[in-house]
Tab-separated table of C-alpha atoms and ligand atoms in Angstrom:
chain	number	residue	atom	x	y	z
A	1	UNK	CA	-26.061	20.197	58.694
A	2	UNK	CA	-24.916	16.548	59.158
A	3	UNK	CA	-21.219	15.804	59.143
A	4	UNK	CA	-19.869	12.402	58.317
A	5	UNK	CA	-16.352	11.948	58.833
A	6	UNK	CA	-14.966	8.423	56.982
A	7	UNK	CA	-11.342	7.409	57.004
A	8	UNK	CA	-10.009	4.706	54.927
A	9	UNK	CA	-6.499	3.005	54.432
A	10	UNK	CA	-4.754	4.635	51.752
A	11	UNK	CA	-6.145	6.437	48.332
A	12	UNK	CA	-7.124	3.913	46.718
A	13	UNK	CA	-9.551	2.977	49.376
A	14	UNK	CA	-10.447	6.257	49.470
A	15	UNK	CA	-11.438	6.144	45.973
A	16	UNK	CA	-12.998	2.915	46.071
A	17	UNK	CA	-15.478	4.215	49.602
A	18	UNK	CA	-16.267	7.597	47.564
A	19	UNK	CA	-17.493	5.740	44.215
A	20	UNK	CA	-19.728	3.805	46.286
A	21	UNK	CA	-20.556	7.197	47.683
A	22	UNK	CA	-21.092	8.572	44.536
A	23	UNK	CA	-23.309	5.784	43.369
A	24	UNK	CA	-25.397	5.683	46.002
A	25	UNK	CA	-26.492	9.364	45.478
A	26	UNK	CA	-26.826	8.991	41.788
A	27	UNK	CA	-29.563	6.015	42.402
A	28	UNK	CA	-31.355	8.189	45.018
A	29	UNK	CA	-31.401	11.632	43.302
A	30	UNK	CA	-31.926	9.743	39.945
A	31	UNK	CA	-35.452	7.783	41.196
A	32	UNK	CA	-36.254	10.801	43.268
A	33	UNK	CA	-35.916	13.432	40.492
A	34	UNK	CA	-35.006	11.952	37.465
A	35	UNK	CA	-31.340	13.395	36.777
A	36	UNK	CA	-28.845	13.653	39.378
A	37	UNK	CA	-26.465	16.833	39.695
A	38	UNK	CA	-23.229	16.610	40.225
A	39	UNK	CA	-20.225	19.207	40.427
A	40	UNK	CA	-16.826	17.334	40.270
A	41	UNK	CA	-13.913	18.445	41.513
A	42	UNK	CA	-10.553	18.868	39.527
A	43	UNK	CA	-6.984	18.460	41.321
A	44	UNK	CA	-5.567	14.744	41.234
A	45	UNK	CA	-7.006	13.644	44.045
A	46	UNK	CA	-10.699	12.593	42.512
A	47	UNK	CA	-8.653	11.141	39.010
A	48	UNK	CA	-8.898	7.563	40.940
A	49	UNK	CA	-12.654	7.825	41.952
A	50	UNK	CA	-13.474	9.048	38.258
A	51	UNK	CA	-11.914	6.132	37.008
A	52	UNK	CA	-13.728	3.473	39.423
A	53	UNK	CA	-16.565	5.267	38.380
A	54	UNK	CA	-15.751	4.638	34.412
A	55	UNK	CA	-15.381	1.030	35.254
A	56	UNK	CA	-18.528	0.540	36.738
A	57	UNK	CA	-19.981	-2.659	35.899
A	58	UNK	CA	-23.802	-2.881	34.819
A	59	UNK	CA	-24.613	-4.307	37.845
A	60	UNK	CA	-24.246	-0.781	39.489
A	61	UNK	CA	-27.418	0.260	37.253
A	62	UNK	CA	-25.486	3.861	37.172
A	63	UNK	CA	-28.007	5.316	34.672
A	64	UNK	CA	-25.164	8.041	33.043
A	65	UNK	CA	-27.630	8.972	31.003
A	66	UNK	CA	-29.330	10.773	33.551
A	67	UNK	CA	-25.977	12.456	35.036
A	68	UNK	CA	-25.786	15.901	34.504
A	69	UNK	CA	-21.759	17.061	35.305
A	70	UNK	CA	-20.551	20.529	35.758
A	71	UNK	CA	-17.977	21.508	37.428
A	72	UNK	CA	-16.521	23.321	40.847
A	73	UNK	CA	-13.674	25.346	39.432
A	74	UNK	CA	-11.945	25.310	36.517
A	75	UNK	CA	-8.186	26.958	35.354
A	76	UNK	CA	-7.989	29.660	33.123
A	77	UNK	CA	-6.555	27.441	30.599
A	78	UNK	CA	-7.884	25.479	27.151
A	79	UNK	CA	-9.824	22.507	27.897
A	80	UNK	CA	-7.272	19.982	26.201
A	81	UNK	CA	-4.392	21.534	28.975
A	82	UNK	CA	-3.067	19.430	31.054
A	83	UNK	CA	-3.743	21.472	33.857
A	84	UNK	CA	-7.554	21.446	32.926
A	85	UNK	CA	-9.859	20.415	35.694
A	86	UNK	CA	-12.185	19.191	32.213
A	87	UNK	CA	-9.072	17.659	30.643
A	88	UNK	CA	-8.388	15.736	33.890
A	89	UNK	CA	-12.256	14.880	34.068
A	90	UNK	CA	-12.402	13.591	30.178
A	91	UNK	CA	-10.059	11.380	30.488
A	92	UNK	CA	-10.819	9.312	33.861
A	93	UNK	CA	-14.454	9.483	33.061
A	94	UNK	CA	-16.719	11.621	30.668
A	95	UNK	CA	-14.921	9.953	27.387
A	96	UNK	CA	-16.281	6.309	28.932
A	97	UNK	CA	-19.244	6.802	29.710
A	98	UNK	CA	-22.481	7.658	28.073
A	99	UNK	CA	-23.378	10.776	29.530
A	100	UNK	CA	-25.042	12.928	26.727
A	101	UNK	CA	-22.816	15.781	25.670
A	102	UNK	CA	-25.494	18.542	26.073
A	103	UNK	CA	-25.319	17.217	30.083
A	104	UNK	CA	-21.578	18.173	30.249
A	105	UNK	CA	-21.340	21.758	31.298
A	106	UNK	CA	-17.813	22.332	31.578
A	107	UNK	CA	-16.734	26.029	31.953
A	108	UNK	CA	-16.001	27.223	28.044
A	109	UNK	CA	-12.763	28.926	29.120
A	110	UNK	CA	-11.802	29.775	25.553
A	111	UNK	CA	-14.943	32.181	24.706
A	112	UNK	CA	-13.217	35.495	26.741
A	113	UNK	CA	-11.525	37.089	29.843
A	114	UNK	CA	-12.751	34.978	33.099
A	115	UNK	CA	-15.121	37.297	34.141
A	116	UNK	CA	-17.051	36.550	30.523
A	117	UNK	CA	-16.199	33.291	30.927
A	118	UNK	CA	-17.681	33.002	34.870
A	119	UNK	CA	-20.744	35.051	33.980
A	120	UNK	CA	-21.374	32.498	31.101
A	121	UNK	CA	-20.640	29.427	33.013
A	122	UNK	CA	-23.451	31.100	36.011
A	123	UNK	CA	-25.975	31.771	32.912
A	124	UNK	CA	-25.372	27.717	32.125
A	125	UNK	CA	-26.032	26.810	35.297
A	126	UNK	CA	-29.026	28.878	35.939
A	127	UNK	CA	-30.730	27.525	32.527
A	128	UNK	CA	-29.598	24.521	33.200
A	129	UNK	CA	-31.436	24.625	36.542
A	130	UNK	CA	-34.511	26.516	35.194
A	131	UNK	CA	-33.909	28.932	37.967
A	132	UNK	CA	-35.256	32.170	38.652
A	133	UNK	CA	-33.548	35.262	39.618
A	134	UNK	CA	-32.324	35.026	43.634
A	135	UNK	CA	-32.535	31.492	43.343
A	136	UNK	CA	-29.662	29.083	44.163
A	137	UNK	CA	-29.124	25.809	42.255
A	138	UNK	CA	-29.725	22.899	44.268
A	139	UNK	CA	-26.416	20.210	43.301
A	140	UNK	CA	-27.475	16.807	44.515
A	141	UNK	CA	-23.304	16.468	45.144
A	142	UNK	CA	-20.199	18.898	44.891
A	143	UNK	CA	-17.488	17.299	45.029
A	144	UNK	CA	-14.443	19.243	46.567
A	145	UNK	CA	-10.902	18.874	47.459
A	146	UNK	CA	-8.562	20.636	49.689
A	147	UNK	CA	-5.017	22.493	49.270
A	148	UNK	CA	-2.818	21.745	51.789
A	149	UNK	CA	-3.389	25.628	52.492
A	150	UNK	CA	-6.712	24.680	53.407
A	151	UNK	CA	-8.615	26.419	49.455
A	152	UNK	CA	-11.172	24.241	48.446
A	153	UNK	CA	-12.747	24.698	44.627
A	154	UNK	CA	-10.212	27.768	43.748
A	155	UNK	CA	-11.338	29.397	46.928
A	156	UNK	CA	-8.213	30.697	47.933
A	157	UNK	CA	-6.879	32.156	51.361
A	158	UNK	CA	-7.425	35.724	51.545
A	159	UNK	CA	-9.104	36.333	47.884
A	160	UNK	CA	-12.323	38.156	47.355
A	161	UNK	CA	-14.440	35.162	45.864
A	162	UNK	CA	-14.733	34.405	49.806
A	163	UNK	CA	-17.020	37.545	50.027
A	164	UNK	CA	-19.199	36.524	47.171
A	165	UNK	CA	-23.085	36.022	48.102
A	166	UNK	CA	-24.750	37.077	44.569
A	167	UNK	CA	-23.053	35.424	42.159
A	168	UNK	CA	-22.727	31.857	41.060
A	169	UNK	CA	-19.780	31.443	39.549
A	170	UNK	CA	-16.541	34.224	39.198
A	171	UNK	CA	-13.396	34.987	38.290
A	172	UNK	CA	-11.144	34.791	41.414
A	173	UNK	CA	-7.450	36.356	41.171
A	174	UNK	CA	-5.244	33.848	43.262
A	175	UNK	CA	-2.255	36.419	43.799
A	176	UNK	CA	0.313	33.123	44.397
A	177	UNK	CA	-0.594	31.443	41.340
A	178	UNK	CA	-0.727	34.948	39.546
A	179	UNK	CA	-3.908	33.375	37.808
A	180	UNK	CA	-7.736	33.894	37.636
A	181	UNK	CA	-9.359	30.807	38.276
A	182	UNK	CA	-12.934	29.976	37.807
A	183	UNK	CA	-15.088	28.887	41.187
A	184	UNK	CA	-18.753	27.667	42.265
A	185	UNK	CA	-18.815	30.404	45.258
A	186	UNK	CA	-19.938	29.540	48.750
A	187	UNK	CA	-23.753	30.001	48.603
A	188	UNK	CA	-23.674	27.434	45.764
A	189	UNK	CA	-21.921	24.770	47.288
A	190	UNK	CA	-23.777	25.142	50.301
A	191	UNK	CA	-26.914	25.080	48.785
A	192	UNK	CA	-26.344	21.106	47.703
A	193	UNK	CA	-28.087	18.566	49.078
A	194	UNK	CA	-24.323	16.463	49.313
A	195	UNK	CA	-21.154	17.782	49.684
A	196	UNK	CA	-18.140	15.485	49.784
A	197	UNK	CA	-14.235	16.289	50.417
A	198	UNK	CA	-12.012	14.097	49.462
A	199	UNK	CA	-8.720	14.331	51.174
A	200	UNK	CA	-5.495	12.192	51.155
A	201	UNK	CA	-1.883	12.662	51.664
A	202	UNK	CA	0.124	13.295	54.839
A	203	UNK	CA	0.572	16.658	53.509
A	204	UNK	CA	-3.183	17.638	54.544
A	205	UNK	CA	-2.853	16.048	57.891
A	206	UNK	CA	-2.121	19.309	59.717
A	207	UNK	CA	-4.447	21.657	57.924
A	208	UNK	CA	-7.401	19.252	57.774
A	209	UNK	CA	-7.278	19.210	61.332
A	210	UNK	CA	-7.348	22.837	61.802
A	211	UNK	CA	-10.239	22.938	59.515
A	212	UNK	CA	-12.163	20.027	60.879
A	213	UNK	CA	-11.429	20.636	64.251
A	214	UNK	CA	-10.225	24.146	64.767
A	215	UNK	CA	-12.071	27.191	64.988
A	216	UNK	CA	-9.755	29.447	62.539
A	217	UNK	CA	-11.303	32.058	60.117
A	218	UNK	CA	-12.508	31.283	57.227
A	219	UNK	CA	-10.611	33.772	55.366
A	220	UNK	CA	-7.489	31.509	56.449
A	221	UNK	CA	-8.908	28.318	55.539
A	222	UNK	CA	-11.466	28.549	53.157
A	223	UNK	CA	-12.522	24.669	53.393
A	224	UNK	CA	-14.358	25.944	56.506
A	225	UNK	CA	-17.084	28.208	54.827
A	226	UNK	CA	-18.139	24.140	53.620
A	227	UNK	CA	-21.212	24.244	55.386
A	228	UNK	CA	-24.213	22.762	53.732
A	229	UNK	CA	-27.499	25.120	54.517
A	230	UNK	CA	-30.046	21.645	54.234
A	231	UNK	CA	-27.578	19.004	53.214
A	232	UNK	CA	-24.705	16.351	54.524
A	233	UNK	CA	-20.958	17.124	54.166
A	234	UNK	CA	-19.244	14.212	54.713
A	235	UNK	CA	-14.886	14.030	54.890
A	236	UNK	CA	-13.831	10.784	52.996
A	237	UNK	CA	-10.706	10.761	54.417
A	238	UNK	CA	-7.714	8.750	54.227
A	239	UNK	CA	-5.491	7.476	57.058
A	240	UNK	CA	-2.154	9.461	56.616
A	241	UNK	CA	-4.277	12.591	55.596
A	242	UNK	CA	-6.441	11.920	59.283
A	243	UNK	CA	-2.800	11.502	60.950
A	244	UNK	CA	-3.476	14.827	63.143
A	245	UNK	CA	-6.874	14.967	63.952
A	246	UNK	CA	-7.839	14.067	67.435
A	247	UNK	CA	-7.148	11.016	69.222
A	248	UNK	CA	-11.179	10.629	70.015
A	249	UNK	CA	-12.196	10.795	66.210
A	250	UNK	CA	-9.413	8.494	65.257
A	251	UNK	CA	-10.020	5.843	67.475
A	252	UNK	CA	-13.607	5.817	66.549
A	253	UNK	CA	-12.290	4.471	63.396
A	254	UNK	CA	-10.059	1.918	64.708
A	255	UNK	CA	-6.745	3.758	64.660
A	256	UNK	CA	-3.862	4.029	66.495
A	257	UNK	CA	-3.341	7.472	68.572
A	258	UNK	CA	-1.506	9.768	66.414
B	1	LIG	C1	-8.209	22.535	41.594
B	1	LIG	C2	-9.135	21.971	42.606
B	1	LIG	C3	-8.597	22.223	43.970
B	1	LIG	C4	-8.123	20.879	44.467
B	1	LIG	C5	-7.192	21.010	45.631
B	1	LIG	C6	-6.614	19.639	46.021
B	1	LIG	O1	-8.675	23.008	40.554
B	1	LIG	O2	-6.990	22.416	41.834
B	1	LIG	O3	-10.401	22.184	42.452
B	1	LIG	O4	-9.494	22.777	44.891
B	1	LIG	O5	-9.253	20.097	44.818
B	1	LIG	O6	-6.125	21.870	45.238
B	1	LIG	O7	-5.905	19.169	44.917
B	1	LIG	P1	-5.228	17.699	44.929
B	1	LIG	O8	-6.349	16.724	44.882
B	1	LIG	O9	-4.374	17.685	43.687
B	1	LIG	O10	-4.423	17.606	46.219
């Protein structure tokens, strides 16, 4: 696996660094395979990069019809709530750009209880893929976040989606938001050829540098179980969100000792 660790001044830069990110994959994936896959991430972090990536000019040649978008977790909630991951999505970016409908796969939380509705959203994904049974879809990027108590996706602390190696997608319980969410699970993310975090805020400083740099359990700080199999993972970080990681990595970018 090959880490790449970026830090930026501020969130906006942050956004700005990742949609070149982001458009730089699409290109390659697109021209190597014809469609590039990509699971966003919900939160309010990625609402910024989604809308740098509406405004993309022609000159980017970002071929949206080509995109394919599903989506790393979703809330139990109907898609037009404003605590939908798909809501959030929509409005920064799918609803401006010409991405063909069929090539939006958000989770359909309306049709059932979450385990339905996580056992439909894996059965979209695996057609979606063409893949056959044991296989694991190949995402040419998952996008991801991180809590400041280190979840990524809805990948909480202590919750049994952390054990999952079968399934796709599933219905985690998340006891301290008394909610099921819906979640990619580990294998899947790890199984992408790109996975980037984005993380800003001085209220990830200290956990980011316990999961970048510490060697706590997973179980603790589920960002950690990021590992990608035969991919990249890079951190697009920005500067108050870096604030505690070590003096060495920081001053490789330029920055004063913390
Ligand atoms: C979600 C996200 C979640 C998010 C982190 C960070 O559905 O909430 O998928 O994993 O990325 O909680 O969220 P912020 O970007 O809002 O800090």
């Amino acid at each position: 696996m090959k880490t790449n660790i970026r830090i930026v001044p501020g969130p906006m830069a942050l956004a700005h660094a990742a949609a070149a990110e982001v458009q730089r994959i699409a290109r390659h994936s697109i021209d190597q395979r014809g469609a590039f896959r990509i699971a966003l991430a919900g939160g309010s972090t990625p609402r910024a990069l989604y809308g740098w990536l509406a405004n993309t000019d022609v000159e980017s040649k970002l071929d949206f019809a080509r995109w394919h978008v599903f989506f790393g977790d979703e809330r139990c909630v109907p898609k037009d709530h404003a605590d939908s991951n798909y809501r959030m999505a929509n409005e920064a970016l799918l609803s401006k750009v010409p991405i063909p409908s069929a090539q939006v796969h958000r989770v359909r939380t309306e049709d059932g209880d979450p385990v339905a509705v996580a056992a439909a959203y894996e059965s979209e994904i695996r057609r979606s893929f063409a893949l056959v049974k044991g296989d694991l879809p190949r995402f040419d990027l998952v996008l991801l976040g991180m809590g400041s108590d280190g979840h990524t996706a809805s990948l909480f602390p202590g919750t049994r989606a952390l054990a999952e190696v079968e399934k796709l997608a599933v219905a985690n319980h998340v006891e301290k938001l008394g909610a099921f969410r819906i979640t990619l699970t580990i294998p899947v993310i790890n199984a992408a050829g790109q996975v980037m975090f984005l993380v800003a805020g001085a209220d990830k400083a200290d956990v980011l540098a316990r999961v970048i740099e510490g060697d706590h359990p997973i179980a603790r700080y589920p960002a950690r179980a990021v590992r990608p199999v035969d991919g990249e993972l890079t951190w697009m970080i920005d500067d108050a969100a870096a604030a505690a990681l070590s003096t060495r990595r920081r001053a490789g970018f330029g920055l004063p000792r913390a």
